[in-house]
Amino acid sequence: MDNPDTRFDQMLSRLRLRGFRLTPQRIAVLRILSASEGHPGAEDIYTQVKNEFPTTSLATVYKTITLLKELNEVLELGFSEGGNRYDGKNPFPHPHLICVKCKKVIDADLESLGDLTEELTQDTGFEILSHRLDFFGICPDCKGEGK
Amino acid sequence: MDNPDTRFDQMLSRLRLRGFRLTPQRIAVLRILSASEGHPGAEDIYTQVKNEFPTTSLATVYKTITLLKELNEVLELGFSEGGNRYDGKNPFPHPHLICVKCKKVIDADLESLGDLTEELTQDTGFEILSHRLDFFGICPDCKGEGK
DNA sequence: CTTCATGCAAAACATTTGCAGCTGG
DNA sequence: CCAGCTGCAAATGTTTTGCATGAAG
């Protein structure tokens, strides 16, 4: 409907620039990460890639994700249960709303975080490099259904 | 030096009140969690408990932690790498400063979080139940040493 | 062509679970 | 006494790794 997938092109050209090979499997992972709204997990990505390239292995998905993390082209949301989730559209730290029922992950930008960071730097002497902010709750959809 | 360990007594009596058995191993885990400043991991707790009760198993440590989580007497900080960490002194969600070099975890209260929560509730329709806020950086100690 | 990526299977971890035997209340 | 806890070992789930084969550039 709107303009071409700029984020996908961006990721592609950055890999090419650094001399990484653009294999079909890799490209498929890039496309999924650059396009998906839903913060997919490794298994989700694997399932989708297999639709296009049935021989793809889960290990290759992980290897591609690892590569993209090193290049700062994907944000990893680590969880101790249920596997990690990935954001390829906006690979910089930003707040998330996570539904504890359906496990949906939604972006939620809050400008005021920068202020907190400066405040903490001054109060504690920490050199703050990054952050992670998640809110857990029940999304409108899940509040509607059932109990 | 100061008054008796109120938090430890609190945890003890809450377990007793609900009819859970106070075994030596369990009590040792409670004491460590109620007293430690450093947000220990399961393995750390296990090591410390074994000093007092050498036959203790790691499984028992995990089982005790699981019990305390269910009773909301400990806060679990889940990480995808390096194992989870636990806060028994303040089991309610609060911000942490995490040193990426020495893995130290320091508490960092910020009042303004409540405002953000309300703002998000209104903007998104999410019913927010909990949150997690961590800042990653380099602590003053680690900035001093080496590079 | 040569190097790098893939795919398989096995390894690595943190955590959980099943179960026989022990023990706190 | 006996329900609930412990300790062992095996299972689990996710992510990583080693290595031979295969394909990108």
mmCIF file of N, CA, C and O in Angstrom, chain A residues 3-86:
data_model
loop_
_atom_site.group_PDB
_atom_site.id
_atom_site.type_symbol
_atom_site.label_atom_id
_atom_site.label_comp_id
_atom_site.label_asym_id
_atom_site.label_seq_id
_atom_site.Cartn_x
_atom_site.Cartn_y
_atom_site.Cartn_z
ATOM 1 N N ASN A 3 5.047 2.932 0.718
ATOM 2 C CA ASN A 3 6.373 2.803 0.079
ATOM 3 C C ASN A 3 7.067 1.466 0.383
ATOM 4 O O ASN A 3 6.714 0.785 1.339
ATOM 5 N N PRO A 4 8.068 1.122 -0.409
ATOM 6 C CA PRO A 4 8.777 -0.157 -0.239
ATOM 7 C C PRO A 4 9.367 -0.310 1.156
ATOM 8 O O PRO A 4 9.602 0.653 1.850
ATOM 9 N N ASP A 5 9.651 -1.560 1.526
ATOM 10 C CA ASP A 5 10.115 -1.849 2.878
ATOM 11 C C ASP A 5 11.539 -1.335 3.095
ATOM 12 O O ASP A 5 12.509 -2.053 2.955
ATOM 13 N N THR A 6 11.613 -0.075 3.470
ATOM 14 C CA THR A 6 12.898 0.577 3.637
ATOM 15 C C THR A 6 13.771 -0.137 4.662
ATOM 16 O O THR A 6 14.970 -0.276 4.478
ATOM 17 N N ARG A 7 13.160 -0.566 5.739
ATOM 18 C CA ARG A 7 13.935 -1.201 6.802
ATOM 19 C C ARG A 7 14.617 -2.479 6.307
ATOM 20 O O ARG A 7 15.777 -2.734 6.626
ATOM 21 N N PHE A 8 13.865 -3.251 5.519
ATOM 22 C CA PHE A 8 14.421 -4.466 4.932
ATOM 23 C C PHE A 8 15.611 -4.133 4.034
ATOM 24 O O PHE A 8 16.680 -4.735 4.148
ATOM 25 N N ASP A 9 15.431 -3.135 3.153
ATOM 26 C CA ASP A 9 16.513 -2.729 2.261
ATOM 27 C C ASP A 9 17.725 -2.260 3.055
ATOM 28 O O ASP A 9 18.868 -2.573 2.714
ATOM 29 N N GLN A 10 17.443 -1.557 4.113
ATOM 30 C CA GLN A 10 18.517 -1.049 4.965
ATOM 31 C C GLN A 10 19.346 -2.186 5.554
ATOM 32 O O GLN A 10 20.578 -2.182 5.507
ATOM 33 N N MET A 11 18.623 -3.182 6.094
ATOM 34 C CA MET A 11 19.333 -4.321 6.683
ATOM 35 C C MET A 11 20.146 -5.040 5.615
ATOM 36 O O MET A 11 21.308 -5.387 5.824
ATOM 37 N N LEU A 12 19.502 -5.276 4.460
ATOM 38 C CA LEU A 12 20.182 -5.963 3.358
ATOM 39 C C LEU A 12 21.475 -5.266 2.977
ATOM 40 O O LEU A 12 22.539 -5.883 2.917
ATOM 41 N N SER A 13 21.391 -3.974 2.752
ATOM 42 C CA SER A 13 22.576 -3.278 2.249
ATOM 43 C C SER A 13 23.659 -3.185 3.311
ATOM 44 O O SER A 13 24.844 -3.171 3.006
ATOM 45 N N ARG A 14 23.251 -3.154 4.569
ATOM 46 C CA ARG A 14 24.263 -3.125 5.616
ATOM 47 C C ARG A 14 25.029 -4.433 5.708
ATOM 48 O O ARG A 14 26.232 -4.448 5.964
ATOM 49 N N LEU A 15 24.329 -5.530 5.495
ATOM 50 C CA LEU A 15 25.019 -6.824 5.479
ATOM 51 C C LEU A 15 25.964 -6.894 4.282
ATOM 52 O O LEU A 15 27.116 -7.313 4.410
ATOM 53 N N ARG A 16 25.470 -6.453 3.130
ATOM 54 C CA ARG A 16 26.255 -6.506 1.906
ATOM 55 C C ARG A 16 27.516 -5.663 2.071
ATOM 56 O O ARG A 16 28.612 -6.081 1.731
ATOM 57 N N LEU A 17 27.313 -4.475 2.640
ATOM 58 C CA LEU A 17 28.420 -3.543 2.852
ATOM 59 C C LEU A 17 29.547 -4.163 3.649
ATOM 60 O O LEU A 17 30.727 -3.922 3.419
ATOM 61 N N ARG A 18 29.175 -4.966 4.640
ATOM 62 C CA ARG A 18 30.211 -5.556 5.481
ATOM 63 C C ARG A 18 30.713 -6.899 4.964
ATOM 64 O O ARG A 18 31.409 -7.627 5.663
ATOM 65 N N GLY A 19 30.267 -7.245 3.778
ATOM 66 C CA GLY A 19 30.803 -8.428 3.138
ATOM 67 C C GLY A 19 30.166 -9.745 3.554
ATOM 68 O O GLY A 19 30.735 -10.804 3.303
ATOM 69 N N PHE A 20 28.986 -9.702 4.171
ATOM 70 C CA PHE A 20 28.326 -10.955 4.530
ATOM 71 C C PHE A 20 27.538 -11.481 3.348
ATOM 72 O O PHE A 20 27.014 -10.713 2.544
ATOM 73 N N ARG A 21 27.463 -12.783 3.271
ATOM 74 C CA ARG A 21 26.748 -13.389 2.138
ATOM 75 C C ARG A 21 25.246 -13.290 2.300
ATOM 76 O O ARG A 21 24.720 -13.486 3.395
ATOM 77 N N LEU A 22 24.589 -13.042 1.185
ATOM 78 C CA LEU A 22 23.135 -12.928 1.222
ATOM 79 C C LEU A 22 22.519 -14.215 0.709
ATOM 80 O O LEU A 22 22.153 -14.319 -0.461
ATOM 81 N N THR A 23 22.419 -15.183 1.584
ATOM 82 C CA THR A 23 21.811 -16.452 1.214
ATOM 83 C C THR A 23 20.295 -16.320 1.306
ATOM 84 O O THR A 23 19.795 -15.441 2.009
ATOM 85 N N PRO A 24 19.596 -17.180 0.605
ATOM 86 C CA PRO A 24 18.124 -17.112 0.631
ATOM 87 C C PRO A 24 17.580 -17.218 2.053
ATOM 88 O O PRO A 24 16.659 -16.475 2.423
ATOM 89 N N GLN A 25 18.148 -18.101 2.860
ATOM 90 C CA GLN A 25 17.695 -18.276 4.243
ATOM 91 C C GLN A 25 17.891 -16.987 5.037
ATOM 92 O O GLN A 25 17.018 -16.553 5.779
ATOM 93 N N ARG A 26 19.030 -16.394 4.864
ATOM 94 C CA ARG A 26 19.343 -15.165 5.577
ATOM 95 C C ARG A 26 18.382 -14.051 5.175
ATOM 96 O O ARG A 26 17.864 -13.314 6.016
ATOM 97 N N ILE A 27 18.155 -13.957 3.884
ATOM 98 C CA ILE A 27 17.262 -12.921 3.382
ATOM 99 C C ILE A 27 15.850 -13.111 3.938
ATOM 100 O O ILE A 27 15.181 -12.156 4.318
ATOM 101 N N ALA A 28 15.440 -14.372 4.020
ATOM 102 C CA ALA A 28 14.101 -14.648 4.550
ATOM 103 C C ALA A 28 14.005 -14.203 6.015
ATOM 104 O O ALA A 28 13.008 -13.589 6.420
ATOM 105 N N VAL A 29 15.029 -14.484 6.795
ATOM 106 C CA VAL A 29 15.016 -14.062 8.200
ATOM 107 C C VAL A 29 14.967 -12.536 8.281
ATOM 108 O O VAL A 29 14.204 -11.960 9.064
ATOM 109 N N LEU A 30 15.757 -11.890 7.461
ATOM 110 C CA LEU A 30 15.741 -10.419 7.427
ATOM 111 C C LEU A 30 14.360 -9.884 7.113
ATOM 112 O O LEU A 30 13.884 -8.956 7.769
ATOM 113 N N ARG A 31 13.730 -10.483 6.127
ATOM 114 C CA ARG A 31 12.431 -9.970 5.715
ATOM 115 C C ARG A 31 11.435 -10.108 6.867
ATOM 116 O O ARG A 31 10.688 -9.181 7.171
ATOM 117 N N ILE A 32 11.454 -11.259 7.513
ATOM 118 C CA ILE A 32 10.507 -11.489 8.613
ATOM 119 C C ILE A 32 10.768 -10.503 9.754
ATOM 120 O O ILE A 32 9.841 -9.882 10.280
ATOM 121 N N LEU A 33 12.032 -10.339 10.119
ATOM 122 C CA LEU A 33 12.350 -9.447 11.232
ATOM 123 C C LEU A 33 12.052 -7.998 10.884
ATOM 124 O O LEU A 33 11.621 -7.223 11.747
ATOM 125 N N SER A 34 12.286 -7.624 9.661
ATOM 126 C CA SER A 34 12.092 -6.218 9.300
ATOM 127 C C SER A 34 10.619 -5.869 9.162
ATOM 128 O O SER A 34 10.244 -4.714 9.263
ATOM 129 N N ALA A 35 9.801 -6.896 8.930
ATOM 130 C CA ALA A 35 8.398 -6.628 8.635
ATOM 131 C C ALA A 35 7.451 -6.902 9.795
ATOM 132 O O ALA A 35 6.426 -6.246 9.930
ATOM 133 N N SER A 36 7.811 -7.834 10.667
ATOM 134 C CA SER A 36 6.811 -8.327 11.611
ATOM 135 C C SER A 36 6.513 -7.334 12.721
ATOM 136 O O SER A 36 7.405 -6.735 13.299
ATOM 137 N N GLU A 37 5.252 -7.200 13.010
ATOM 138 C CA GLU A 37 4.789 -6.309 14.068
ATOM 139 C C GLU A 37 4.857 -6.997 15.423
ATOM 140 O O GLU A 37 4.891 -6.369 16.453
ATOM 141 N N GLY A 38 4.841 -8.325 15.384
ATOM 142 C CA GLY A 38 4.537 -9.058 16.604
ATOM 143 C C GLY A 38 5.696 -9.514 17.467
ATOM 144 O O GLY A 38 5.515 -10.316 18.354
ATOM 145 N N HIS A 39 6.922 -9.016 17.207
ATOM 146 C CA HIS A 39 8.064 -9.418 18.014
ATOM 147 C C HIS A 39 8.161 -10.944 18.092
ATOM 148 O O HIS A 39 7.962 -11.545 19.148
ATOM 149 N N PRO A 40 8.478 -11.574 16.955
ATOM 150 C CA PRO A 40 8.490 -13.037 16.898
ATOM 151 C C PRO A 40 9.640 -13.645 17.704
ATOM 152 O O PRO A 40 10.655 -12.989 17.933
ATOM 153 N N GLY A 41 9.465 -14.871 18.114
ATOM 154 C CA GLY A 41 10.526 -15.659 18.733
ATOM 155 C C GLY A 41 11.291 -16.426 17.671
ATOM 156 O O GLY A 41 10.902 -16.442 16.494
ATOM 157 N N ALA A 42 12.370 -17.088 18.084
ATOM 158 C CA ALA A 42 13.208 -17.813 17.133
ATOM 159 C C ALA A 42 12.402 -18.897 16.424
ATOM 160 O O ALA A 42 12.527 -19.085 15.212
ATOM 161 N N GLU A 43 11.580 -19.587 17.177
ATOM 162 C CA GLU A 43 10.777 -20.667 16.617
ATOM 163 C C GLU A 43 9.754 -20.129 15.605
ATOM 164 O O GLU A 43 9.516 -20.747 14.564
ATOM 165 N N ASP A 44 9.168 -18.971 15.929
ATOM 166 C CA ASP A 44 8.226 -18.328 14.999
ATOM 167 C C ASP A 44 8.907 -18.029 13.673
ATOM 168 O O ASP A 44 8.358 -18.290 12.596
ATOM 169 N N ILE A 45 10.105 -17.454 13.778
ATOM 170 C CA ILE A 45 10.845 -17.090 12.572
ATOM 171 C C ILE A 45 11.159 -18.348 11.778
ATOM 172 O O ILE A 45 10.965 -18.408 10.563
ATOM 173 N N TYR A 46 11.615 -19.375 12.486
ATOM 174 C CA TYR A 46 11.953 -20.659 11.863
ATOM 175 C C TYR A 46 10.758 -21.204 11.086
ATOM 176 O O TYR A 46 10.884 -21.614 9.920
ATOM 177 N N THR A 47 9.598 -21.210 11.717
ATOM 178 C CA THR A 47 8.382 -21.712 11.073
ATOM 179 C C THR A 47 8.079 -20.947 9.785
ATOM 180 O O THR A 47 7.776 -21.544 8.746
ATOM 181 N N GLN A 48 8.206 -19.642 9.857
ATOM 182 C CA GLN A 48 7.912 -18.826 8.678
ATOM 183 C C GLN A 48 8.936 -19.032 7.568
ATOM 184 O O GLN A 48 8.571 -19.101 6.389
ATOM 185 N N VAL A 49 10.208 -19.120 7.942
ATOM 186 C CA VAL A 49 11.237 -19.305 6.923
ATOM 187 C C VAL A 49 11.029 -20.632 6.211
ATOM 188 O O VAL A 49 11.203 -20.742 4.989
ATOM 189 N N LYS A 50 10.612 -21.653 6.978
ATOM 190 C CA LYS A 50 10.438 -22.976 6.379
ATOM 191 C C LYS A 50 9.348 -23.013 5.328
ATOM 192 O O LYS A 50 9.360 -23.876 4.451
ATOM 193 N N ASN A 51 8.397 -22.092 5.415
ATOM 194 C CA ASN A 51 7.379 -22.016 4.367
ATOM 195 C C ASN A 51 8.017 -21.735 3.012
ATOM 196 O O ASN A 51 7.609 -22.301 2.002
ATOM 197 N N GLU A 52 9.024 -20.870 3.023
ATOM 198 C CA GLU A 52 9.710 -20.515 1.777
ATOM 199 C C GLU A 52 10.822 -21.492 1.438
ATOM 200 O O GLU A 52 11.005 -21.870 0.284
ATOM 201 N N PHE A 53 11.612 -21.878 2.457
ATOM 202 C CA PHE A 53 12.761 -22.756 2.253
ATOM 203 C C PHE A 53 12.708 -23.909 3.235
ATOM 204 O O PHE A 53 13.266 -23.826 4.323
ATOM 205 N N PRO A 54 12.007 -24.966 2.860
ATOM 206 C CA PRO A 54 11.695 -26.058 3.784
ATOM 207 C C PRO A 54 12.925 -26.733 4.393
ATOM 208 O O PRO A 54 12.811 -27.380 5.427
ATOM 209 N N THR A 55 14.096 -26.583 3.789
ATOM 210 C CA THR A 55 15.272 -27.262 4.338
ATOM 211 C C THR A 55 15.967 -26.452 5.425
ATOM 212 O O THR A 55 16.908 -26.934 6.048
ATOM 213 N N THR A 56 15.517 -25.224 5.616
ATOM 214 C CA THR A 56 16.175 -24.360 6.600
ATOM 215 C C THR A 56 16.201 -25.011 7.974
ATOM 216 O O THR A 56 15.265 -25.681 8.376
ATOM 217 N N SER A 57 17.307 -24.786 8.689
ATOM 218 C CA SER A 57 17.412 -25.344 10.036
ATOM 219 C C SER A 57 17.288 -24.235 11.073
ATOM 220 O O SER A 57 17.565 -23.061 10.809
ATOM 221 N N LEU A 58 16.857 -24.653 12.270
ATOM 222 C CA LEU A 58 16.719 -23.707 13.371
ATOM 223 C C LEU A 58 18.067 -23.086 13.719
ATOM 224 O O LEU A 58 18.162 -21.910 14.079
ATOM 225 N N ALA A 59 19.132 -23.884 13.584
ATOM 226 C CA ALA A 59 20.469 -23.370 13.902
ATOM 227 C C ALA A 59 20.821 -22.180 13.025
ATOM 228 O O ALA A 59 21.421 -21.208 13.488
ATOM 229 N N THR A 60 20.434 -22.246 11.773
ATOM 230 C CA THR A 60 20.729 -21.142 10.857
ATOM 231 C C THR A 60 19.965 -19.885 11.261
ATOM 232 O O THR A 60 20.495 -18.779 11.202
ATOM 233 N N VAL A 61 18.726 -20.080 11.702
ATOM 234 C CA VAL A 61 17.960 -18.933 12.191
ATOM 235 C C VAL A 61 18.687 -18.289 13.361
ATOM 236 O O VAL A 61 18.886 -17.067 13.393
ATOM 237 N N TYR A 62 19.117 -19.102 14.301
ATOM 238 C CA TYR A 62 19.836 -18.564 15.460
ATOM 239 C C TYR A 62 21.124 -17.872 15.038
ATOM 240 O O TYR A 62 21.498 -16.829 15.575
ATOM 241 N N LYS A 63 21.837 -18.488 14.088
ATOM 242 C CA LYS A 63 23.103 -17.882 13.651
ATOM 243 C C LYS A 63 22.860 -16.529 13.002
ATOM 244 O O LYS A 63 23.626 -15.583 13.210
ATOM 245 N N THR A 64 21.787 -16.428 12.240
ATOM 246 C CA THR A 64 21.481 -15.149 11.598
ATOM 247 C C THR A 64 21.094 -14.104 12.645
ATOM 248 O O THR A 64 21.539 -12.960 12.588
ATOM 249 N N ILE A 65 20.299 -14.517 13.618
ATOM 250 C CA ILE A 65 19.911 -13.596 14.686
ATOM 251 C C ILE A 65 21.148 -13.110 15.435
ATOM 252 O O ILE A 65 21.286 -11.919 15.729
ATOM 253 N N THR A 66 22.054 -14.026 15.730
ATOM 254 C CA THR A 66 23.294 -13.658 16.433
ATOM 255 C C THR A 66 24.080 -12.623 15.632
ATOM 256 O O THR A 66 24.570 -11.636 16.187
ATOM 257 N N LEU A 67 24.161 -12.866 14.340
ATOM 258 C CA LEU A 67 24.864 -11.919 13.471
ATOM 259 C C LEU A 67 24.208 -10.544 13.529
ATOM 260 O O LEU A 67 24.879 -9.525 13.718
ATOM 261 N N LEU A 68 22.901 -10.513 13.420
ATOM 262 C CA LEU A 68 22.184 -9.242 13.414
ATOM 263 C C LEU A 68 22.295 -8.528 14.761
ATOM 264 O O LEU A 68 22.353 -7.306 14.816
ATOM 265 N N LYS A 69 22.338 -9.299 15.836
ATOM 266 C CA LYS A 69 22.534 -8.679 17.151
ATOM 267 C C LYS A 69 23.894 -7.991 17.199
ATOM 268 O O LYS A 69 24.003 -6.859 17.666
ATOM 269 N N GLU A 70 24.920 -8.670 16.696
ATOM 270 C CA GLU A 70 26.262 -8.086 16.723
ATOM 271 C C GLU A 70 26.332 -6.801 15.911
ATOM 272 O O GLU A 70 27.068 -5.882 16.252
ATOM 273 N N LEU A 71 25.550 -6.742 14.854
ATOM 274 C CA LEU A 71 25.549 -5.555 14.000
ATOM 275 C C LEU A 71 24.542 -4.512 14.507
ATOM 276 O O LEU A 71 24.346 -3.489 13.869
ATOM 277 N N ASN A 72 23.907 -4.787 15.630
ATOM 278 C CA ASN A 72 22.884 -3.881 16.174
ATOM 279 C C ASN A 72 21.740 -3.646 15.208
ATOM 280 O O ASN A 72 21.221 -2.527 15.108
ATOM 281 N N GLU A 73 21.378 -4.696 14.494
ATOM 282 C CA GLU A 73 20.262 -4.572 13.564
ATOM 283 C C GLU A 73 19.003 -5.271 14.074
ATOM 284 O O GLU A 73 17.977 -5.276 13.411
ATOM 285 N N VAL A 74 19.105 -5.849 15.243
ATOM 286 C CA VAL A 74 17.915 -6.426 15.854
ATOM 287 C C VAL A 74 18.036 -6.275 17.366
ATOM 288 O O VAL A 74 19.141 -6.299 17.921
ATOM 289 N N LEU A 75 16.895 -6.048 18.012
ATOM 290 C CA LEU A 75 16.866 -5.937 19.468
ATOM 291 C C LEU A 75 16.362 -7.244 20.044
ATOM 292 O O LEU A 75 15.291 -7.730 19.654
ATOM 293 N N GLU A 76 17.142 -7.813 20.948
ATOM 294 C CA GLU A 76 16.720 -9.063 21.576
ATOM 295 C C GLU A 76 16.018 -8.764 22.890
ATOM 296 O O GLU A 76 16.552 -8.052 23.734
ATOM 297 N N LEU A 77 14.829 -9.294 23.040
ATOM 298 C CA LEU A 77 14.121 -9.200 24.311
ATOM 299 C C LEU A 77 14.262 -10.543 25.005
ATOM 300 O O LEU A 77 13.571 -11.504 24.662
ATOM 301 N N GLY A 78 15.190 -10.618 25.937
ATOM 302 C CA GLY A 78 15.442 -11.887 26.615
ATOM 303 C C GLY A 78 14.419 -12.156 27.708
ATOM 304 O O GLY A 78 14.070 -11.273 28.476
ATOM 305 N N PHE A 79 13.916 -13.366 27.742
ATOM 306 C CA PHE A 79 13.023 -13.794 28.812
ATOM 307 C C PHE A 79 13.546 -15.099 29.375
ATOM 308 O O PHE A 79 14.151 -15.897 28.652
ATOM 309 N N SER A 80 13.324 -15.304 30.652
ATOM 310 C CA SER A 80 13.815 -16.547 31.223
ATOM 311 C C SER A 80 12.863 -17.702 30.907
ATOM 312 O O SER A 80 13.260 -18.852 30.897
ATOM 313 N N GLU A 81 11.621 -17.404 30.652
ATOM 314 C CA GLU A 81 10.694 -18.459 30.255
ATOM 315 C C GLU A 81 10.142 -18.193 28.851
ATOM 316 O O GLU A 81 9.860 -17.064 28.494
ATOM 317 N N GLY A 82 9.960 -19.246 28.118
ATOM 318 C CA GLY A 82 9.227 -19.139 26.866
ATOM 319 C C GLY A 82 10.024 -18.655 25.673
ATOM 320 O O GLY A 82 9.481 -18.482 24.602
ATOM 321 N N GLY A 83 11.322 -18.461 25.852
ATOM 322 C CA GLY A 83 12.138 -18.087 24.704
ATOM 323 C C GLY A 83 12.186 -16.592 24.450
ATOM 324 O O GLY A 83 11.271 -15.861 24.825
ATOM 325 N N ASN A 84 13.227 -16.139 23.806
ATOM 326 C CA ASN A 84 13.429 -14.724 23.542
ATOM 327 C C ASN A 84 12.572 -14.256 22.377
ATOM 328 O O ASN A 84 12.103 -15.052 21.576
ATOM 329 N N ARG A 85 12.424 -12.938 22.301
ATOM 330 C CA ARG A 85 11.647 -12.350 21.213
ATOM 331 C C ARG A 85 12.509 -11.282 20.559
ATOM 332 O O ARG A 85 13.416 -10.738 21.185
ATOM 333 N N TYR A 86 12.200 -10.967 19.302
ATOM 334 C CA TYR A 86 13.091 -10.090 18.539
ATOM 335 C C TYR A 86 12.345 -8.951 17.864
ATOM 336 O O TYR A 86 11.221 -9.125 17.386
#
